[in-house]
PDB file of C-alpha atoms in Angstrom:
ATOM      1  CA  MET A   4      14.181 -19.441  13.122  1.00 47.00           C
ATOM      2  CA  GLU A   5      10.723 -21.037  14.239  1.00 57.00           C
ATOM      3  CA  GLU A   6       7.909 -21.755  11.403  1.00 72.00           C
ATOM      4  CA  MET A   7       5.112 -18.818  11.996  1.00 76.00           C
ATOM      5  CA  THR A   8       1.732 -20.089  13.629  1.00 83.00           C
ATOM      6  CA  TRP A   9      -1.806 -19.158  13.678  1.00 84.00           C
ATOM      7  CA  LEU A  10      -1.829 -17.439  16.677  1.00 89.00           C
ATOM      8  CA  GLN A  11       1.250 -15.204  15.647  1.00 86.00           C
ATOM      9  CA  ALA A  12       0.305 -14.861  12.313  1.00 87.00           C
ATOM     10  CA  LEU A  13      -3.209 -13.520  13.881  1.00 91.00           C
ATOM     11  CA  ILE A  14      -1.491 -11.025  16.319  1.00 90.00           C
ATOM     12  CA  LEU A  15       0.854  -9.349  13.142  1.00 87.00           C
ATOM     13  CA  GLY A  16      -1.599  -9.368  10.673  1.00 89.00           C
ATOM     14  CA  ILE A  17      -3.799  -7.009  13.263  1.00 91.00           C
ATOM     15  CA  ILE A  18      -0.551  -5.173  14.386  1.00 88.00           C
ATOM     16  CA  GLN A  19      -0.677  -4.836   9.874  1.00 85.00           C
ATOM     17  CA  GLY A  20      -3.661  -3.731  10.125  1.00 87.00           C
ATOM     18  CA  LEU A  21      -3.955  -0.970  12.414  1.00 86.00           C
ATOM     19  CA  THR A  22      -0.184   0.326  11.465  1.00 84.00           C
ATOM     20  CA  GLU A  23      -0.607   0.440   7.958  1.00 81.00           C
ATOM     21  CA  TYR A  24      -2.666   3.518   8.603  1.00 82.00           C
ATOM     22  CA  LEU A  25      -1.482   5.237  11.583  1.00 84.00           C
ATOM     23  CA  PRO A  26       1.050   7.227  11.566  1.00 85.00           C
ATOM     24  CA  VAL A  27       3.807   5.368  13.332  1.00 84.00           C
ATOM     25  CA  SER A  28       5.290   2.454  10.541  1.00 81.00           C
ATOM     26  CA  SER A  29       3.815  -1.348   9.779  1.00 78.00           C
ATOM     27  CA  SER A  30       6.794  -2.313   8.965  1.00 74.00           C
ATOM     28  CA  GLY A  31       9.080  -1.086  11.710  1.00 79.00           C
ATOM     29  CA  HIS A  32       6.144  -2.900  14.040  1.00 80.00           C
ATOM     30  CA  LEU A  33       6.100  -6.133  11.942  1.00 77.00           C
ATOM     31  CA  ALA A  34      10.245  -6.167  12.029  1.00 76.00           C
ATOM     32  CA  ILE A  35       9.997  -5.885  15.900  1.00 79.00           C
ATOM     33  CA  GLY A  36       6.415  -8.699  16.177  1.00 80.00           C
ATOM     34  CA  SER A  37       8.973 -10.808  14.023  1.00 76.00           C
ATOM     35  CA  ALA A  38      12.157  -9.923  16.223  1.00 76.00           C
ATOM     36  CA  LEU A  39       9.856 -10.574  19.325  1.00 78.00           C
ATOM     37  CA  PHE A  40       8.089 -14.124  18.266  1.00 76.00           C
ATOM     38  CA  GLY A  41      11.849 -15.317  16.371  1.00 71.00           C
ATOM     39  CA  LEU A  42      10.815 -14.956  13.276  1.00 69.00           C
ATOM     40  CA  GLY A  43      12.533 -13.701   9.539  1.00 60.00           C
ATOM     41  CA  GLY A  44      13.805 -14.929   6.466  1.00 49.00           C
ATOM     42  CA  GLU A  45      11.329 -15.216   3.019  1.00 45.00           C
ATOM     43  CA  GLU A  46       8.822 -16.070   5.273  1.00 48.00           C
ATOM     44  CA  ASN A  47       8.646 -13.275   6.919  1.00 60.00           C
ATOM     45  CA  LEU A  48       9.035 -11.580   3.717  1.00 66.00           C
ATOM     46  CA  THR A  49       6.274 -13.155   2.294  1.00 72.00           C
ATOM     47  CA  PHE A  50       3.314 -12.552   5.100  1.00 76.00           C
ATOM     48  CA  ALA A  51       4.480  -9.225   5.114  1.00 76.00           C
ATOM     49  CA  VAL A  52       3.976  -9.003   0.811  1.00 77.00           C
ATOM     50  CA  ALA A  53       0.532 -10.774   2.096  1.00 81.00           C
ATOM     51  CA  VAL A  54      -0.913  -8.762   5.118  1.00 84.00           C
ATOM     52  CA  HIS A  55       0.571  -5.078   2.944  1.00 80.00           C
ATOM     53  CA  ALA A  56      -2.454  -6.245   0.004  1.00 84.00           C
ATOM     54  CA  ALA A  57      -4.991  -7.001   2.611  1.00 88.00           C
ATOM     55  CA  THR A  58      -5.065  -3.562   4.046  1.00 87.00           C
ATOM     56  CA  VAL A  59      -4.534  -2.294   0.343  1.00 85.00           C
ATOM     57  CA  LEU A  60      -8.003  -4.101  -0.028  1.00 89.00           C
ATOM     58  CA  SER A  61      -8.984  -2.209   3.045  1.00 91.00           C
ATOM     59  CA  THR A  62      -8.381   0.913   1.454  1.00 89.00           C
ATOM     60  CA  ILE A  63     -10.737  -0.207  -1.299  1.00 91.00           C
ATOM     61  CA  VAL A  64     -13.855  -0.803   0.991  1.00 92.00           C
ATOM     62  CA  VAL A  65     -13.167   1.933   2.590  1.00 91.00           C
ATOM     63  CA  LEU A  66     -12.743   4.729  -0.167  1.00 90.00           C
ATOM     64  CA  TRP A  67     -14.811   2.304  -3.037  1.00 92.00           C
ATOM     65  CA  LYS A  68     -16.790   5.343  -3.712  1.00 93.00           C
ATOM     66  CA  GLU A  69     -14.056   8.031  -4.387  1.00 92.00           C
ATOM     67  CA  ILE A  70     -12.707   5.020  -6.813  1.00 93.00           C
ATOM     68  CA  ALA A  71     -16.088   4.391  -8.460  1.00 95.00           C
ATOM     69  CA  THR A  72     -15.851   8.150  -9.166  1.00 95.00           C
ATOM     70  CA  LEU A  73     -12.244   8.298 -10.492  1.00 94.00           C
ATOM     71  CA  ILE A  74     -12.663   4.640 -12.719  1.00 94.00           C
ATOM     72  CA  GLN A  75     -15.976   6.363 -13.690  1.00 95.00           C
ATOM     73  CA  GLY A  76     -14.697   9.876 -14.645  1.00 94.00           C
ATOM     74  CA  PHE A  77     -11.464   7.657 -16.375  1.00 92.00           C
ATOM     75  CA  PHE A  78     -13.609   6.060 -18.717  1.00 93.00           C
ATOM     76  CA  LYS A  79     -15.177   9.389 -20.054  1.00 91.00           C
ATOM     77  CA  PHE A  80     -11.759   9.116 -22.154  1.00 88.00           C
ATOM     78  CA  LYS A  81     -11.624  13.471 -21.298  1.00 91.00           C
ATOM     79  CA  TRP A  82      -9.356  15.358 -19.235  1.00 92.00           C
ATOM     80  CA  ASN A  83     -11.256  16.096 -16.596  1.00 93.00           C
ATOM     81  CA  ASP A  84     -10.481  16.367 -12.541  1.00 93.00           C
ATOM     82  CA  GLU A  85     -10.831  12.692 -12.393  1.00 95.00           C
ATOM     83  CA  THR A  86      -8.259  11.631 -15.064  1.00 96.00           C
ATOM     84  CA  GLN A  87      -5.843  14.458 -13.943  1.00 96.00           C
ATOM     85  CA  TYR A  88      -6.160  12.804 -10.424  1.00 95.00           C
ATOM     86  CA  LEU A  89      -5.142   9.715 -11.388  1.00 95.00           C
ATOM     87  CA  ALA A  90      -2.394  11.150 -13.379  1.00 96.00           C
ATOM     88  CA  LYS A  91      -1.077  12.490 -10.501  1.00 96.00           C
ATOM     89  CA  ILE A  92      -1.613   9.034  -8.451  1.00 95.00           C
ATOM     90  CA  ALA A  93       0.679   7.453 -11.464  1.00 95.00           C
ATOM     91  CA  LEU A  94       2.914  10.567 -11.491  1.00 96.00           C
ATOM     92  CA  SER A  95       2.890   9.466  -7.769  1.00 94.00           C
ATOM     93  CA  MET A  96       3.907   5.684  -8.302  1.00 92.00           C
ATOM     94  CA  ILE A  97       6.919   6.768 -10.292  1.00 92.00           C
ATOM     95  CA  PRO A  98       9.765   6.659  -7.488  1.00 92.00           C
ATOM     96  CA  VAL A  99       8.285   3.424  -5.239  1.00 87.00           C
ATOM     97  CA  ALA A 100       8.387   1.710  -8.529  1.00 86.00           C
ATOM     98  CA  ILE A 101      12.307   2.326  -9.101  1.00 88.00           C
ATOM     99  CA  VAL A 102      12.814   0.964  -6.039  1.00 83.00           C
ATOM    100  CA  GLY A 103      11.167  -2.087  -5.976  1.00 75.00           C
ATOM    101  CA  LEU A 104      12.302  -2.964 -10.118  1.00 74.00           C
ATOM    102  CA  PHE A 105      16.019  -1.677  -9.397  1.00 76.00           C
ATOM    103  CA  PHE A 106      16.383  -1.855  -5.695  1.00 70.00           C
ATOM    104  CA  LYS A 107      14.332  -4.920  -4.420  1.00 65.00           C
ATOM    105  CA  ASP A 108      17.029  -6.840  -3.379  1.00 66.00           C
ATOM    106  CA  TYR A 109      19.194  -3.970  -1.306  1.00 66.00           C
ATOM    107  CA  VAL A 110      15.873  -3.113   0.602  1.00 63.00           C
ATOM    108  CA  GLU A 111      15.354  -6.693   1.624  1.00 59.00           C
ATOM    109  CA  GLU A 112      18.736  -6.634   2.740  1.00 65.00           C
ATOM    110  CA  ILE A 113      17.790  -3.394   4.650  1.00 60.00           C
ATOM    111  CA  PHE A 114      14.266  -5.436   6.141  1.00 57.00           C
ATOM    112  CA  GLY A 115      16.923  -8.025   7.512  1.00 57.00           C
ATOM    113  CA  SER A 116      19.601  -5.674   9.167  1.00 60.00           C
ATOM    114  CA  GLY A 117      18.445  -5.504  12.369  1.00 68.00           C
ATOM    115  CA  LEU A 118      15.827  -3.276  15.175  1.00 78.00           C
ATOM    116  CA  LEU A 119      18.114  -0.430  15.553  1.00 83.00           C
ATOM    117  CA  LEU A 120      17.572   1.088  11.672  1.00 84.00           C
ATOM    118  CA  VAL A 121      13.751   0.900  13.071  1.00 85.00           C
ATOM    119  CA  GLY A 122      14.643   2.748  16.145  1.00 88.00           C
ATOM    120  CA  ILE A 123      16.076   5.049  14.687  1.00 89.00           C
ATOM    121  CA  MET A 124      13.453   5.497  11.802  1.00 89.00           C
ATOM    122  CA  LEU A 125      11.020   5.812  14.431  1.00 92.00           C
ATOM    123  CA  LEU A 126      12.269   9.093  15.426  1.00 94.00           C
ATOM    124  CA  VAL A 127      12.534   9.955  11.889  1.00 93.00           C
ATOM    125  CA  THR A 128       8.814   9.882  11.674  1.00 93.00           C
ATOM    126  CA  ALA A 129       8.433  11.381  14.761  1.00 94.00           C
ATOM    127  CA  ALA A 130      10.000  14.407  13.556  1.00 94.00           C
ATOM    128  CA  LEU A 131       8.421  14.642  10.525  1.00 94.00           C
ATOM    129  CA  LEU A 132       4.694  14.188  12.291  1.00 93.00           C
ATOM    130  CA  ILE A 133       5.995  17.289  14.947  1.00 93.00           C
ATOM    131  CA  PHE A 134       7.508  19.072  12.092  1.00 92.00           C
ATOM    132  CA  SER A 135       3.952  19.184   9.945  1.00 90.00           C
ATOM    133  CA  TYR A 136       1.998  20.213  13.102  1.00 88.00           C
ATOM    134  CA  TYR A 137       3.276  22.893  13.777  1.00 88.00           C
ATOM    135  CA  ALA A 138       5.049  24.346  10.283  1.00 85.00           C
ATOM    136  CA  LYS A 139       1.996  26.847   8.929  1.00 80.00           C
ATOM    137  CA  PRO A 140       2.764  26.655   5.379  1.00 84.00           C
ATOM    138  CA  GLN A 141       0.653  28.573   2.640  1.00 83.00           C
ATOM    139  CA  PRO A 142      -2.523  26.528   1.973  1.00 83.00           C
ATOM    140  CA  LYS A 143      -3.527  25.406  -1.643  1.00 85.00           C
ATOM    141  CA  GLU A 144      -6.693  23.998  -3.058  1.00 76.00           C
ATOM    142  CA  ASN A 145      -5.443  21.036  -5.282  1.00 86.00           C
ATOM    143  CA  ILE A 146      -2.560  18.740  -5.176  1.00 93.00           C
ATOM    144  CA  SER A 147      -0.249  19.605  -8.489  1.00 95.00           C
ATOM    145  CA  TYR A 148       2.163  17.527 -10.463  1.00 96.00           C
ATOM    146  CA  LYS A 149       4.669  18.935  -8.144  1.00 95.00           C
ATOM    147  CA  ASP A 150       3.482  18.358  -5.029  1.00 96.00           C
ATOM    148  CA  ALA A 151       2.693  14.638  -6.748  1.00 96.00           C
ATOM    149  CA  LEU A 152       5.961  13.592  -7.394  1.00 96.00           C
ATOM    150  CA  ILE A 153       7.303  15.364  -4.396  1.00 96.00           C
ATOM    151  CA  ILE A 154       4.791  13.158  -1.958  1.00 96.00           C
ATOM    152  CA  GLY A 155       5.861  10.120  -4.459  1.00 95.00           C
ATOM    153  CA  LEU A 156       8.925  10.900  -3.290  1.00 95.00           C
ATOM    154  CA  SER A 157       8.446  10.593   0.314  1.00 94.00           C
ATOM    155  CA  GLN A 158       6.762   7.248  -0.063  1.00 91.00           C
ATOM    156  CA  ALA A 159       9.796   5.969  -1.640  1.00 90.00           C
ATOM    157  CA  LEU A 160      11.908   6.681   1.139  1.00 88.00           C
ATOM    158  CA  ALA A 161       9.312   5.547   3.896  1.00 85.00           C
ATOM    159  CA  VAL A 162      10.256   1.677   2.447  1.00 82.00           C
ATOM    160  CA  LEU A 163      12.602   1.823   5.375  1.00 82.00           C
ATOM    161  CA  PRO A 164      11.657  -0.289   7.770  1.00 80.00           C
ATOM    162  CA  GLY A 165      10.716   2.411  10.838  1.00 82.00           C
ATOM    163  CA  LEU A 166      10.137   5.268   8.608  1.00 87.00           C
ATOM    164  CA  SER A 167       6.264   5.346   8.674  1.00 88.00           C
ATOM    165  CA  ARG A 168       4.556   5.103   5.425  1.00 87.00           C
ATOM    166  CA  SER A 169       1.050   6.704   5.898  1.00 88.00           C
ATOM    167  CA  GLY A 170       2.979   9.714   8.160  1.00 90.00           C
ATOM    168  CA  THR A 171       5.344  10.362   5.764  1.00 93.00           C
ATOM    169  CA  THR A 172       3.208  11.397   3.019  1.00 94.00           C
ATOM    170  CA  ILE A 173       0.826  12.748   4.979  1.00 92.00           C
ATOM    171  CA  SER A 174       3.254  15.204   7.038  1.00 94.00           C
ATOM    172  CA  THR A 175       5.079  16.105   3.637  1.00 95.00           C
ATOM    173  CA  GLY A 176       1.741  16.720   1.840  1.00 94.00           C
ATOM    174  CA  LEU A 177       0.982  19.282   5.092  1.00 93.00           C
ATOM    175  CA  LEU A 178       4.067  20.858   4.784  1.00 93.00           C
ATOM    176  CA  LEU A 179       2.868  21.459   0.934  1.00 94.00           C
ATOM    177  CA  GLY A 180      -0.302  23.315   2.037  1.00 93.00           C
ATOM    178  CA  ILE A 181      -2.563  20.838   1.270  1.00 93.00           C
ATOM    179  CA  LYS A 182      -5.977  20.400   2.980  1.00 89.00           C
ATOM    180  CA  LYS A 183      -5.419  17.336   5.774  1.00 87.00           C
ATOM    181  CA  GLU A 184      -8.559  15.324   3.881  1.00 86.00           C
ATOM    182  CA  SER A 185      -7.096  16.019   0.596  1.00 91.00           C
ATOM    183  CA  ILE A 186      -4.246  14.394   1.540  1.00 91.00           C
ATOM    184  CA  ALA A 187      -5.116  12.130   3.622  1.00 89.00           C
ATOM    185  CA  LYS A 188      -7.162  10.218   0.905  1.00 90.00           C
ATOM    186  CA  PHE A 189      -4.279  10.920  -2.031  1.00 94.00           C
ATOM    187  CA  SER A 190      -2.003   9.058   0.868  1.00 91.00           C
ATOM    188  CA  PHE A 191      -3.904   5.468   0.760  1.00 89.00           C
ATOM    189  CA  LEU A 192      -5.334   5.742  -2.306  1.00 90.00           C
ATOM    190  CA  MET A 193      -1.434   6.178  -4.350  1.00 90.00           C
ATOM    191  CA  VAL A 194      -0.252   2.893  -2.668  1.00 84.00           C
ATOM    192  CA  ILE A 195      -2.712   0.370  -4.263  1.00 85.00           C
ATOM    193  CA  ILE A 196      -1.202  -0.395  -7.812  1.00 82.00           C
ATOM    194  CA  PRO A 197       2.169  -0.439  -6.023  1.00 78.00           C
ATOM    195  CA  ILE A 198       1.361  -2.909  -2.850  1.00 76.00           C
ATOM    196  CA  LEU A 199      -1.178  -5.288  -5.613  1.00 76.00           C
ATOM    197  CA  GLY A 200       1.302  -5.297  -8.084  1.00 73.00           C
ATOM    198  CA  GLU A 201       3.794  -6.514  -5.608  1.00 67.00           C
ATOM    199  CA  ALA A 202       1.775  -8.932  -4.222  1.00 64.00           C
ATOM    200  CA  LEU A 203       0.890 -10.604  -7.967  1.00 68.00           C
ATOM    201  CA  LEU A 204       4.199 -10.564  -8.659  1.00 64.00           C
ATOM    202  CA  ASP A 205       5.156 -13.042  -5.646  1.00 58.00           C
ATOM    203  CA  LEU A 206       2.676 -14.687  -7.216  1.00 60.00           C
ATOM    204  CA  MET A 207       3.328 -15.120 -10.561  1.00 59.00           C
ATOM    205  CA  LYS A 208       7.178 -16.562  -8.674  1.00 56.00           C
ATOM    206  CA  GLY A 209       4.876 -19.265  -6.375  1.00 51.00           C
ATOM    207  CA  GLY A 210       5.939 -16.710  -3.414  1.00 49.00           C
ATOM    208  CA  PHE A 211       2.931 -17.708  -1.272  1.00 49.00           C
ATOM    209  CA  SER A 212       3.237 -21.359  -1.792  1.00 53.00           C
ATOM    210  CA  PRO A 213       4.136 -23.478   1.465  1.00 56.00           C
ATOM    211  CA  ALA A 214       6.975 -25.245  -0.106  1.00 51.00           C
ATOM    212  CA  GLU A 215       8.525 -21.539  -1.452  1.00 54.00           C
ATOM    213  CA  SER A 216       7.388 -18.829   1.581  1.00 54.00           C
ATOM    214  CA  GLY A 217       7.507 -21.881   4.380  1.00 62.00           C
ATOM    215  CA  ILE A 218       4.335 -20.800   5.875  1.00 73.00           C
ATOM    216  CA  SER A 219       1.219 -22.832   5.435  1.00 77.00           C
ATOM    217  CA  THR A 220      -1.392 -21.127   3.309  1.00 80.00           C
ATOM    218  CA  GLY A 221      -4.169 -21.180   6.914  1.00 84.00           C
ATOM    219  CA  THR A 222      -1.451 -19.652   8.678  1.00 85.00           C
ATOM    220  CA  LEU A 223      -1.334 -16.754   5.955  1.00 86.00           C
ATOM    221  CA  THR A 224      -4.706 -16.435   5.148  1.00 89.00           C
ATOM    222  CA  ILE A 225      -5.698 -16.092   9.064  1.00 92.00           C
ATOM    223  CA  GLY A 226      -2.973 -13.220   9.130  1.00 89.00           C
ATOM    224  CA  PHE A 227      -4.745 -11.872   5.792  1.00 91.00           C
ATOM    225  CA  LEU A 228      -8.006 -11.774   6.915  1.00 94.00           C
ATOM    226  CA  ALA A 229      -6.535 -10.267  10.128  1.00 93.00           C
ATOM    227  CA  ALA A 230      -5.106  -7.638   8.666  1.00 92.00           C
ATOM    228  CA  PHE A 231      -7.450  -6.486   6.290  1.00 93.00           C
ATOM    229  CA  ILE A 232     -10.277  -6.352   9.004  1.00 94.00           C
ATOM    230  CA  SER A 233      -8.331  -4.194  11.509  1.00 93.00           C
ATOM    231  CA  GLY A 234      -6.935  -2.418   8.664  1.00 90.00           C
ATOM    232  CA  THR A 235     -10.838  -1.460   7.507  1.00 93.00           C
ATOM    233  CA  ILE A 236     -10.923  -0.264  11.259  1.00 91.00           C
ATOM    234  CA  ALA A 237      -8.123   2.305  11.298  1.00 88.00           C
ATOM    235  CA  CYS A 238      -8.516   2.949   7.782  1.00 87.00           C
ATOM    236  CA  LYS A 239     -11.703   4.942   9.453  1.00 88.00           C
ATOM    237  CA  TRP A 240      -9.962   5.831  12.258  1.00 88.00           C
ATOM    238  CA  MET A 241      -7.152   7.302  10.381  1.00 87.00           C
ATOM    239  CA  LEU A 242      -9.505   9.568   8.336  1.00 85.00           C
ATOM    240  CA  ASN A 243     -11.386  11.571  11.184  1.00 86.00           C
ATOM    241  CA  ILE A 244      -7.850  11.888  12.763  1.00 85.00           C
ATOM    242  CA  VAL A 245      -6.040  13.496  10.350  1.00 83.00           C
ATOM    243  CA  LYS A 246      -9.364  15.438   9.549  1.00 79.00           C
ATOM    244  CA  LYS A 247      -9.243  16.971  13.830  1.00 79.00           C
ATOM    245  CA  GLY A 248      -5.193  17.533  13.366  1.00 76.00           C
ATOM    246  CA  LYS A 249      -4.144  15.215  15.968  1.00 79.00           C
ATOM    247  CA  LEU A 250      -1.057  13.302  14.140  1.00 84.00           C
ATOM    248  CA  VAL A 251       1.156  14.983  16.840  1.00 87.00           C
ATOM    249  CA  TYR A 252       0.047  12.863  19.981  1.00 88.00           C
ATOM    250  CA  PHE A 253       1.488   9.483  17.428  1.00 90.00           C
ATOM    251  CA  ALA A 254       4.883  11.642  17.459  1.00 93.00           C
ATOM    252  CA  TYR A 255       5.543  11.140  21.166  1.00 93.00           C
ATOM    253  CA  TYR A 256       4.479   7.176  20.847  1.00 92.00           C
ATOM    254  CA  CYS A 257       7.084   6.519  17.834  1.00 92.00           C
ATOM    255  CA  ILE A 258      10.046   8.764  20.495  1.00 95.00           C
ATOM    256  CA  ALA A 259       9.163   6.193  22.925  1.00 94.00           C
ATOM    257  CA  VAL A 260       8.966   3.088  21.012  1.00 91.00           C
ATOM    258  CA  GLY A 261      12.140   4.212  18.958  1.00 91.00           C
ATOM    259  CA  LEU A 262      14.130   5.073  22.138  1.00 93.00           C
ATOM    260  CA  ILE A 263      13.425   1.725  23.435  1.00 91.00           C
ATOM    261  CA  ILE A 264      14.351  -0.219  20.489  1.00 89.00           C
ATOM    262  CA  ILE A 265      17.469   1.465  20.267  1.00 90.00           C
ATOM    263  CA  GLY A 266      18.360   0.993  23.782  1.00 89.00           C
ATOM    264  CA  PHE A 267      17.267  -2.702  23.385  1.00 84.00           C
ATOM    265  CA  SER A 268      19.906  -2.808  20.213  1.00 81.00           C
ATOM    266  CA  PHE A 269      22.749  -1.403  22.537  1.00 80.00           C
ATOM    267  CA  PHE A 270      22.521  -3.032  26.139  1.00 74.00           C
ATOM    268  CA  GLY A 271      19.556  -5.572  25.280  1.00 61.00           C
ATOM    269  CA  GLN A 272      22.129  -7.577  23.226  1.00 55.00           C
TER     270      GLN A 272
END
């Protein structure tokens, strides 16, 4: 495998930032980009953690008012709307935490299993987007604890490369009857702690050091900044797209890319 260059880090960072919020699978696109650049192994995993952390920071920047309101409400030490909302976010994080704690090695093995799985999961993402677009569930005002757990389970399944996290969680919320704007914000907020926690664990283990990861600090920084800037733009864009209910168009893109990847996996080697 080749060593990642600053230009590759820039391109992959932009890809991560844009696709983290758009329902087309950031992990799948990172896998595709890494395969095209001939990258892989520990270097690729470390880079993925770093750029995911960058897009989480972009979420904090875009939704800082909502986050500040939740924090202020929490520190009133009352069982108010903000505290209940945070409790629902905490509940939604349990499934992905279980996957991260007990199945991390298996997940990393899946990420190195090739592009065929990415192509298949992109088709699954497309199916979810289409189904949630045409389904007309009974609308509800608030996200319940049961809804939060179901959405959390869908997020845990989205660790599979090619299965869009935002597409899966937002589609699941729409199928549950949750309002478009509400589920979009919940989807973006629920991932903050899991990804920052993973990045912190990697940092404590020395995973970001050049000696451990095989990627230079400068190259990693370029990828991080590229993901942060493009992620900030994409997060704002995605919130507006969800409000307008235009997610189905991304399903066609996922179908096209998924079929190309599957075809390449069978006939391109």
